Short mmCIF file of C-alpha atoms in Angstrom, two decimals:
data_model
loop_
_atom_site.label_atom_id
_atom_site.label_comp_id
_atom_site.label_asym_id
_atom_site.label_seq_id
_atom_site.Cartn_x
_atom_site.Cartn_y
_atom_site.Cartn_z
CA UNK F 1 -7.06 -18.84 10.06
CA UNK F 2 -6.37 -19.33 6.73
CA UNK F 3 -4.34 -21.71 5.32
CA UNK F 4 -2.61 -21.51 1.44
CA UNK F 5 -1.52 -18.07 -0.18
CA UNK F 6 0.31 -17.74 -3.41
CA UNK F 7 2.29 -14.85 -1.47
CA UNK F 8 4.59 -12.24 -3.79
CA UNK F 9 8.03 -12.47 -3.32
CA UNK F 10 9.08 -9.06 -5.38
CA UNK F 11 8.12 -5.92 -5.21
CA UNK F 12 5.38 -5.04 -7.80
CA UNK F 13 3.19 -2.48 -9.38
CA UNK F 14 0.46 -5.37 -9.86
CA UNK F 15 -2.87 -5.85 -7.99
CA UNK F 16 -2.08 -7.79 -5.66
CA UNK F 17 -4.69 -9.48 -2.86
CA UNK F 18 -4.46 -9.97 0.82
CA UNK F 19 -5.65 -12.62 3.20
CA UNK F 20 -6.40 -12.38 6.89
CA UNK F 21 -4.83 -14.94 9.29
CA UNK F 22 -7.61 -13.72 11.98
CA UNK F 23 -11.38 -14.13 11.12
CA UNK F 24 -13.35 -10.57 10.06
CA UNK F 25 -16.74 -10.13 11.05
CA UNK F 26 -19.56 -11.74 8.88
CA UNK F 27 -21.62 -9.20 6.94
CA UNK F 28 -24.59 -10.49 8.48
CA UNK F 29 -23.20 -9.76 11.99
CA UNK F 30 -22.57 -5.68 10.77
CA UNK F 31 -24.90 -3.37 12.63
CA UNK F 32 -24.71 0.26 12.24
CA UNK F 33 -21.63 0.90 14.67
CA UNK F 34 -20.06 -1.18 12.43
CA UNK F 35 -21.49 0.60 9.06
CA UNK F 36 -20.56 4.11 10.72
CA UNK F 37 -16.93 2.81 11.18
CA UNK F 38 -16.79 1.52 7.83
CA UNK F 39 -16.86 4.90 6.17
CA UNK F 40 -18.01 3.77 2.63
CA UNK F 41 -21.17 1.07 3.17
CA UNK F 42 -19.43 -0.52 0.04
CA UNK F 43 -16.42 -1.55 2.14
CA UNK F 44 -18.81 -4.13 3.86
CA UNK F 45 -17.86 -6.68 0.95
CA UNK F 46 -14.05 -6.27 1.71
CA UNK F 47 -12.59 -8.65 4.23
CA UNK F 48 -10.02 -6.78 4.91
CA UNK F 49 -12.29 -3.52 6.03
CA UNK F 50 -14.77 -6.31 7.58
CA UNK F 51 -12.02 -7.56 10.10
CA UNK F 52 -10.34 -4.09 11.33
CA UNK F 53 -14.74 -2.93 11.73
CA UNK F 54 -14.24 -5.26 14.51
CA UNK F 55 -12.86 -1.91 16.28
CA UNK F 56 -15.21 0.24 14.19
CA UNK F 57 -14.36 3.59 16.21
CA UNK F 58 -10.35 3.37 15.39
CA UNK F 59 -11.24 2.24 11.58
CA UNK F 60 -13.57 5.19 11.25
CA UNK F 61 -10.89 7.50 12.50
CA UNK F 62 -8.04 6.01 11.05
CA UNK F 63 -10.00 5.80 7.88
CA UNK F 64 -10.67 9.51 7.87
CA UNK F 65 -7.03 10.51 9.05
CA UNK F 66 -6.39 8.87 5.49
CA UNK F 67 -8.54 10.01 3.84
CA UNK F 68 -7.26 13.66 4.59
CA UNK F 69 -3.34 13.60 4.79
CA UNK F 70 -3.71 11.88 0.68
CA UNK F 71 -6.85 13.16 -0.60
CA UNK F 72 -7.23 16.68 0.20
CA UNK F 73 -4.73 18.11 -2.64
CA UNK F 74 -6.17 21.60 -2.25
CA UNK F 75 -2.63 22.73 -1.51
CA UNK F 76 0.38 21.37 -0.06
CA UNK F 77 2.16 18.65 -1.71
CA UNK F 78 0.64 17.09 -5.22
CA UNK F 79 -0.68 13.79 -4.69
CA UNK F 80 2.34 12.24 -6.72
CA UNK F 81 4.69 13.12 -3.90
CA UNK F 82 2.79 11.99 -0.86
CA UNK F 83 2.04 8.97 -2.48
CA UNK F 84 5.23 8.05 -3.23
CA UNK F 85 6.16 8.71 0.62
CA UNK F 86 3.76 6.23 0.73
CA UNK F 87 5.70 3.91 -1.21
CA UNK F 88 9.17 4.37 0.14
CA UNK F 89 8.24 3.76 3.79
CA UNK F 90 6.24 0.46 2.68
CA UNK F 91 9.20 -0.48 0.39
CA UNK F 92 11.70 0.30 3.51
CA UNK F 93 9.63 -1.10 6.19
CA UNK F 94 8.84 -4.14 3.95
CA UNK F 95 5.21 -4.28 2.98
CA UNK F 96 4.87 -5.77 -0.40
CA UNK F 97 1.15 -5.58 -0.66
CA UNK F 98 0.71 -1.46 0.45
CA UNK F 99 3.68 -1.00 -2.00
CA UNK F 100 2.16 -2.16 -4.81
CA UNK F 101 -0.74 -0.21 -3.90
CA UNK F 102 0.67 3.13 -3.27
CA UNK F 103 3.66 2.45 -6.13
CA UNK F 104 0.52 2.09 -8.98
CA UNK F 105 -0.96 5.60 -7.28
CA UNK F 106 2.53 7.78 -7.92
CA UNK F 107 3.11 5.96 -11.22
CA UNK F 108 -0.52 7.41 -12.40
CA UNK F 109 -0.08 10.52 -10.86
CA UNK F 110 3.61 11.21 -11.89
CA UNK F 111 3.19 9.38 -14.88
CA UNK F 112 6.91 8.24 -13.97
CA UNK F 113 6.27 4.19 -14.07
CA UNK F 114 10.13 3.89 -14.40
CA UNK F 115 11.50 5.46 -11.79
CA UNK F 116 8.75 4.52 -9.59
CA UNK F 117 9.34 0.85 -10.22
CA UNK F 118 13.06 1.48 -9.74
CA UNK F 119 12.01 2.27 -6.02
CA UNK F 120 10.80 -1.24 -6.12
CA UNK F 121 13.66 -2.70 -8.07
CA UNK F 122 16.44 -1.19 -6.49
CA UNK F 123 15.34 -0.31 -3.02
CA UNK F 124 15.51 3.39 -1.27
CA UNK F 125 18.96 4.21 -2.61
CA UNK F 126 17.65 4.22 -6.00
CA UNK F 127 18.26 7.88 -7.81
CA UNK F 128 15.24 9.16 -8.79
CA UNK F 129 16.59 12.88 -8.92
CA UNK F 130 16.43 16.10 -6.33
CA UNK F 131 13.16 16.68 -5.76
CA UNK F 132 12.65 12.84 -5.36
CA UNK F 133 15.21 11.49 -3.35
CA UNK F 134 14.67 13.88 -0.74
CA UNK F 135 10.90 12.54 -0.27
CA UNK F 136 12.05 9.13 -0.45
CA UNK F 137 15.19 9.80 2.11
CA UNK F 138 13.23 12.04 4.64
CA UNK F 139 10.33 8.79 4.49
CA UNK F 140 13.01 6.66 4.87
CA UNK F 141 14.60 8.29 8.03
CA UNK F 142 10.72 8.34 9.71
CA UNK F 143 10.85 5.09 8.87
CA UNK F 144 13.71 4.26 11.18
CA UNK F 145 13.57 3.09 14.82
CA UNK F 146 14.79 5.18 17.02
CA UNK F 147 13.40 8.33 14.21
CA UNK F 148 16.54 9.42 12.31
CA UNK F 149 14.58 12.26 10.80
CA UNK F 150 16.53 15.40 10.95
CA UNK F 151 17.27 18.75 10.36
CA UNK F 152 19.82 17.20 7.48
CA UNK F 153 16.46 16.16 5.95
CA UNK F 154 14.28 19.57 6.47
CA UNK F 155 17.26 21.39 4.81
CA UNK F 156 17.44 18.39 1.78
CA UNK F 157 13.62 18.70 1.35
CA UNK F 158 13.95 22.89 1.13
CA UNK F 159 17.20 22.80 -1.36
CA UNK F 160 14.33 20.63 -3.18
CA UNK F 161 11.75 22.78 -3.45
CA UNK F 162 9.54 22.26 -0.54
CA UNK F 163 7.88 24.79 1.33
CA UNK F 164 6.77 23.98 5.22
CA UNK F 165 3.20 22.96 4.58
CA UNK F 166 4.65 20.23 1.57
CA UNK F 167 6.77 19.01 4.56
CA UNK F 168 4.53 18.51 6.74
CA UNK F 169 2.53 16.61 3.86
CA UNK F 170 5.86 14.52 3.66
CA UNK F 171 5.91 13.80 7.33
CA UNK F 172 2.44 12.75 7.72
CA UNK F 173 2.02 10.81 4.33
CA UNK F 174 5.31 8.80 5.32
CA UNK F 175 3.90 8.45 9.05
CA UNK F 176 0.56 7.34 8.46
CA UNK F 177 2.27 4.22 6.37
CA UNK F 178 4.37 3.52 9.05
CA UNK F 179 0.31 2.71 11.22
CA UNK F 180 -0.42 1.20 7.56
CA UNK F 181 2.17 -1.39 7.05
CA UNK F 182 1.90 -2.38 10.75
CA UNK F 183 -1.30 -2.85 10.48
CA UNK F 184 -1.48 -5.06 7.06
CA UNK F 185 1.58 -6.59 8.46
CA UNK F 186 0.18 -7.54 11.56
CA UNK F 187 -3.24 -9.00 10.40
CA UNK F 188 -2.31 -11.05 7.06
CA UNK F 189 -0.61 -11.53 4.08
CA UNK F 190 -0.31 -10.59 0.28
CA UNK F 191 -1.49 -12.96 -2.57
CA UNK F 192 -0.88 -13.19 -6.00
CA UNK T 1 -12.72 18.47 20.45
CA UNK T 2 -12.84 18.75 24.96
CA UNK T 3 -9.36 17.06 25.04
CA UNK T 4 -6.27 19.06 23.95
CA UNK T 5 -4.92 18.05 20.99
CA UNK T 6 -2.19 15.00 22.01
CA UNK T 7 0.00 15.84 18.94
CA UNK T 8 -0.09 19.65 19.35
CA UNK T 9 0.72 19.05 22.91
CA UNK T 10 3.43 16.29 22.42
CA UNK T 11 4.94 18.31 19.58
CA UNK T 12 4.77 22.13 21.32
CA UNK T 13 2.55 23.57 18.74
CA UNK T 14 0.87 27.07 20.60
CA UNK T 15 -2.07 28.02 19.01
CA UNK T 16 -1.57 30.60 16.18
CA UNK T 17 2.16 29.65 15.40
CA UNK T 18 3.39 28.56 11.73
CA UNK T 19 2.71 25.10 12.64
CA UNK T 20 -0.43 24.98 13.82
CA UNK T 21 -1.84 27.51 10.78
CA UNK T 22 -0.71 24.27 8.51
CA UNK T 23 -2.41 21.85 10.17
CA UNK T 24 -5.54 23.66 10.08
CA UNK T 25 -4.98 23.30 6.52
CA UNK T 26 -6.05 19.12 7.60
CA UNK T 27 -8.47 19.54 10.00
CA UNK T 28 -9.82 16.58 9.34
CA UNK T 29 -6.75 14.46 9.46
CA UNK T 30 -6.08 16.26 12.60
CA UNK T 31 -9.00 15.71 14.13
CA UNK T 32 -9.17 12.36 13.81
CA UNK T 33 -5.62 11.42 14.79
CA UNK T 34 -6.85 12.65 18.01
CA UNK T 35 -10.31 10.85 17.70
CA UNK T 36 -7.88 8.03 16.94
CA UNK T 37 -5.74 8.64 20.16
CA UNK T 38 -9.31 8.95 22.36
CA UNK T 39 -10.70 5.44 21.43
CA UNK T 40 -7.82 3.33 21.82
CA UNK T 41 -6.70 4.83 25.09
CA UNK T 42 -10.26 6.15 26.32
CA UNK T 43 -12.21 3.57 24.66
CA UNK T 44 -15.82 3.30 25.01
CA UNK T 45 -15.58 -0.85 25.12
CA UNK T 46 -12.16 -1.99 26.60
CA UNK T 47 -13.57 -5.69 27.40
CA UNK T 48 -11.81 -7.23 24.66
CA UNK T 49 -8.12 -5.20 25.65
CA UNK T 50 -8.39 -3.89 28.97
CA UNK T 51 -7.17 -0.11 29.57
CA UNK T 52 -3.93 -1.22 31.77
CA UNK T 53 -3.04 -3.51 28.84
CA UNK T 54 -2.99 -0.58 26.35
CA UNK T 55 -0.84 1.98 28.92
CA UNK T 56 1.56 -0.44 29.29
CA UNK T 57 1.94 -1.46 25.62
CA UNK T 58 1.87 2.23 25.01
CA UNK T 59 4.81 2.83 27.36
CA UNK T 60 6.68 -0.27 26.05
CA UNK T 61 6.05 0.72 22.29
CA UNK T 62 6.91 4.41 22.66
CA UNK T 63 10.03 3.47 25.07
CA UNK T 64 11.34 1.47 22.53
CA UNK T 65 11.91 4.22 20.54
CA UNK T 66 13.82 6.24 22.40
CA UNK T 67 13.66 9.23 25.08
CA UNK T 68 11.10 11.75 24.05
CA UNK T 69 7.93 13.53 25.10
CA UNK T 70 5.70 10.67 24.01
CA UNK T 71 7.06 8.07 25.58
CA UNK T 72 7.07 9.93 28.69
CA UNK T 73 3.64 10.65 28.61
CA UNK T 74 2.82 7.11 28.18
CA UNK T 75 5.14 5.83 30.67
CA UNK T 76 3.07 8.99 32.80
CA UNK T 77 -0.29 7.15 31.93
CA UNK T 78 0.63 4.09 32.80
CA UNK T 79 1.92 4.81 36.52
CA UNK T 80 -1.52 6.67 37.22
CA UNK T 81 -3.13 4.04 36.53
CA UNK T 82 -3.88 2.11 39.76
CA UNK T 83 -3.15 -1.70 38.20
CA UNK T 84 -0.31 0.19 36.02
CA UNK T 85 1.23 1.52 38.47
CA UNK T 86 2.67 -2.47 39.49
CA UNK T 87 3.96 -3.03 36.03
CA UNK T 88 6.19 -0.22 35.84
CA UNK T 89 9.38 -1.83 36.70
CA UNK T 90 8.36 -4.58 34.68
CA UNK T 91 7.88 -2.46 31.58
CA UNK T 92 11.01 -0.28 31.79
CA UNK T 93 13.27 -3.20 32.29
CA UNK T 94 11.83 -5.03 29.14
CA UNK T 95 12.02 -1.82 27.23
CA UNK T 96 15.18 -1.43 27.94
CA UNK T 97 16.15 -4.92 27.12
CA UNK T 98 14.19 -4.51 23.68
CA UNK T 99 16.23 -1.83 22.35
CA UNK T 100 17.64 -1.98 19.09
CA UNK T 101 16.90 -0.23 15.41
CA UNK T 102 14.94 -0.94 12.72
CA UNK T 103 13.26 -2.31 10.50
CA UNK T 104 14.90 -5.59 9.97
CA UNK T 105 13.65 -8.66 9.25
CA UNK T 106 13.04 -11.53 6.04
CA UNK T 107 11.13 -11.36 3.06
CA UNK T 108 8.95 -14.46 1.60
CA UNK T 109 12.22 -16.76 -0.32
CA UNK T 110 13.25 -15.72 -3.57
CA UNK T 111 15.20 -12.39 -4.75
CA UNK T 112 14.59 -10.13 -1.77
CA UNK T 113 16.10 -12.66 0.69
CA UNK T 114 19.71 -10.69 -0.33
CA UNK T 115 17.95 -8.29 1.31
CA UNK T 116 17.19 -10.19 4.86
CA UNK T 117 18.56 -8.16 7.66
CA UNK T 118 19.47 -10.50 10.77
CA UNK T 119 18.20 -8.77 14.40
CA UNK T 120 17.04 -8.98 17.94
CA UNK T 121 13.95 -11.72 18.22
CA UNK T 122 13.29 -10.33 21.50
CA UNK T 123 11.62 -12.62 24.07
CA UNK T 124 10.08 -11.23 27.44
CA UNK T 125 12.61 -12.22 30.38
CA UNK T 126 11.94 -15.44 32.09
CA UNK T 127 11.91 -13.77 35.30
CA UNK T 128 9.14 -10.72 34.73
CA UNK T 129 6.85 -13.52 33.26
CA UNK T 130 5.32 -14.07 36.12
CA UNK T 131 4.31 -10.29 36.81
CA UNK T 132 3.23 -9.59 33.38
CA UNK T 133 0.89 -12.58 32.89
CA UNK T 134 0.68 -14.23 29.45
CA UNK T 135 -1.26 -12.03 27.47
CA UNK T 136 1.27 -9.18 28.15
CA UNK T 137 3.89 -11.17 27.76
CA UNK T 138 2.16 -11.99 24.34
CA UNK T 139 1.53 -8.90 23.26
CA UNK T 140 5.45 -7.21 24.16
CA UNK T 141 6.84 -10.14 21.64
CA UNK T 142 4.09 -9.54 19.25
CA UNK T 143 4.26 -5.92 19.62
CA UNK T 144 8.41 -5.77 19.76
CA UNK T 145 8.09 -7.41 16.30
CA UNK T 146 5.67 -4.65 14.74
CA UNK T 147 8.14 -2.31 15.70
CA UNK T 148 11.55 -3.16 14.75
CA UNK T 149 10.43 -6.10 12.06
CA UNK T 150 7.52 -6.01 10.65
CA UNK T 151 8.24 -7.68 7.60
CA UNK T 152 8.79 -10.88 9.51
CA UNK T 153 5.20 -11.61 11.05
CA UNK T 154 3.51 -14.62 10.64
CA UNK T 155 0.46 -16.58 11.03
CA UNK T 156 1.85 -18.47 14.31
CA UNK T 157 2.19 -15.04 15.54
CA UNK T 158 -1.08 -14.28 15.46
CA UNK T 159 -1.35 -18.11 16.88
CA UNK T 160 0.72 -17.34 19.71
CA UNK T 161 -1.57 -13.88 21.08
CA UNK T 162 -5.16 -16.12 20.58
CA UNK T 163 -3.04 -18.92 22.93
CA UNK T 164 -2.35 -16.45 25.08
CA UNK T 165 -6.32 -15.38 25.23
CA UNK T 166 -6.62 -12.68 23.22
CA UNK T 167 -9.47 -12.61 21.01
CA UNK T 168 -9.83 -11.57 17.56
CA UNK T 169 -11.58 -8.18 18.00
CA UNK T 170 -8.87 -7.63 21.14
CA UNK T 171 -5.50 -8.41 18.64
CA UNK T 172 -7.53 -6.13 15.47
CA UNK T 173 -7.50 -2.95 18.21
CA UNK T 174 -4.45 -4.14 19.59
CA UNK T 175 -2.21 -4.27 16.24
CA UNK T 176 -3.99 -0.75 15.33
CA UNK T 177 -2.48 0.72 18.97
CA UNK T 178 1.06 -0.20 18.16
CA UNK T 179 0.35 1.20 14.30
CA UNK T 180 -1.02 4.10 15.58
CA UNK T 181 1.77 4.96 17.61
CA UNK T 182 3.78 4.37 15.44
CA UNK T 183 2.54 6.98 13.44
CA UNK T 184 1.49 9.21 16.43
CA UNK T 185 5.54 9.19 17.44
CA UNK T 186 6.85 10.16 14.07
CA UNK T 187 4.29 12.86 13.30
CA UNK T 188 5.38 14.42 16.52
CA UNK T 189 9.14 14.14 16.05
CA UNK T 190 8.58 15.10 12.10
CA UNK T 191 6.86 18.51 13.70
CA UNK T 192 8.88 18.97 16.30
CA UNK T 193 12.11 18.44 14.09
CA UNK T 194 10.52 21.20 11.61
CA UNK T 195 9.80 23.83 14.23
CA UNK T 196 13.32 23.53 15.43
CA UNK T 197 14.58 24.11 12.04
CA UNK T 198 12.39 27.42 11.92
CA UNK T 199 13.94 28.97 15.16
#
């Protein structure tokens, strides 16, 4: 386990790193069930990638169910919205490091830095307008336990613009960061 | 895929409806929510996180949040399983002595901490201990805490499960089960909650 971090204690839109209390595999020790589970060979040189391979059937599919629900922008929601579902549920379930990750990806793809770091700043409550604040409140309700998601929330996300296949890219963008967080939250810690 | 779909199942999507047209707009996300499903409930190498383990976490992680169609299919799994089938009692009581609502928890010290939400640090009950054995007992706490407060875990958490005997590979597949359902839960109630809204 390791010992020192320099761990974050805001929210941020900066590059943050992240250290492992449990020991990942050694790159020597990869064979190819562990390169097929990997995804991208390249992720071999990531601890973080190199300690979930340890199970490299869930990482492969988990990696893939990713890769999907935020990357495949041939319709549905644009990638500005599902990333900042993204963001919400980490800033609401309290994971500093996927924040900053998924905060920097709707600032580029918005191109709305501001209002993305008042999400940070100010929390879920912030006002980021309609379209906005019904993303961030429908996350935010998946994000509770027991599920507070609603029709309240269905209705808030149509008055917004949404059409059924955008809200179902809300509801799994905001769901797969609820596996996320748990799962960086779990395993290690954020570093400066 | 052989297997029915668990999220088309535990949601009520029929073939053909609305719902199900969309998510064959993300097959592949689709697919491999289920491929994720299959290998940490079916998994081809349980040694490290044995299959009763994972029904009963499943149980306890989906009964914590509440009465629905996932939980009892977990709960389902877990009683026809032949080991599982002993820890049932066990499991509901400690579920429902869990309950409570998220997420909660602390932030590192420094501005967030006006943000620290005080909650349940649930412990497993001195008296179903004994039928649970320590790495359950282990992996409820552990597991309890990924659930309603994730923000708070720790290195001496992940202490506490490899003193209990789980090994590294066993806690990596175990923290992705209670993630996954996680997600796996709120995907189905998201779906569900949408179809309803259709009728």
């Amino acid at each position: 386990m390791s010992a020192t971090v320099n761990p974050p204690v805001v929210f941020t839109q900066d590059e943050l790193g992240w250290v492992s209390w449990i020991d990942p595999l050694p790159e020597a020790e990869l064979t190819e069930r562990h390169y097929a589970g990997l995804v991208d060979r390249a992720r071999a040189k990531s601890e973080y990638f190199r300690l979930l391979v340890r199970d490299p059937e869930v990482l492969e599919a988990r990696t893939k169910t990713d890769k999907d629900i935020f990357y495949n922008v041939a319709d549905g929601l644009p990638r500005a919205e599902r990333e900042l579902a993204a963001a919400a549920t980490s800033r609401h379930n309290g994971c500093i490091y996927c924040a900053s990750v998924h905060a920097r990806f709707a600032s580029t793809y918005s191109k709305r830095r501001d209002d993305v770091q008042k999400l940070l700043d100010e929390g879920v409550k912030a006002d980021l307008g309609e379209r906005w604040n019904a993303v961030v409140k429908a996350s935010v309700a998946l994000a509770a336990t027991p599920i507070a998601f609603g029709p309240d929330n269905i209705a808030e996300l149509r008055r917004a613009g949404l059409d059924d296949a955008e809200i179902v890219d809300v509801i799994n963008g905001a769901s797969f960061f609820n596996w996320a967080n748990r799962l960086m939250l779990s395993l290690g810690e954020p570093s400066k | 895929m052989a297997t029915a779909d668990i999220i088309d199942t535990l949601a009520g999507i029929e073939p053909g409806s609305a719902l199900d047209a969309i998510r064959a707009r993300r097959l592949q996300a689709r697919d491999n929510a289920q491929k994720s499903y299959l290998s940490l409930l079916e998994p081809i190498d349980a040694s490290d996180f044995s299959l009763v383990e994972r029904a009963a976490i499943a149980a306890f992680v989906t009964g914590l949040h509440g009465e629905s169609p996932v939980a009892a299919f977990y709960r389902d799994k877990l009683a026809a399983d032949a080991d599982g089938a002993r820890l049932i009692e066990a499991i509901d009581a400690e579920t429902a002595g869990g309950k409570t609502s998220g997420p909660y928890g602390s932030y590192p010290a420094g501005p967030l901490s006006i943000e620290n939400t005080a909650g349940l640090i649930y412990r497993v009950s001195a008296e179903r201990k004994a039928a649970l054995g320590p790495r359950l007992v282990a992996a409820l706490e552990h597991a309890h805490l990924l659930v309603f407060r994730p923000r708070d875990a720790a290195s001496a958490d992940m202490k506490a499960l490899l003193d209990a005997g789980w090994s590294a590979t066993g806690i990596v597949t175990f923290s992705q089960l209670v993630a996954f359902l996680s997600f796996q839960l709120r995907v189905v109630s998201g779906l569900r909650t949408l179809a309803a809204a259709n009728v």
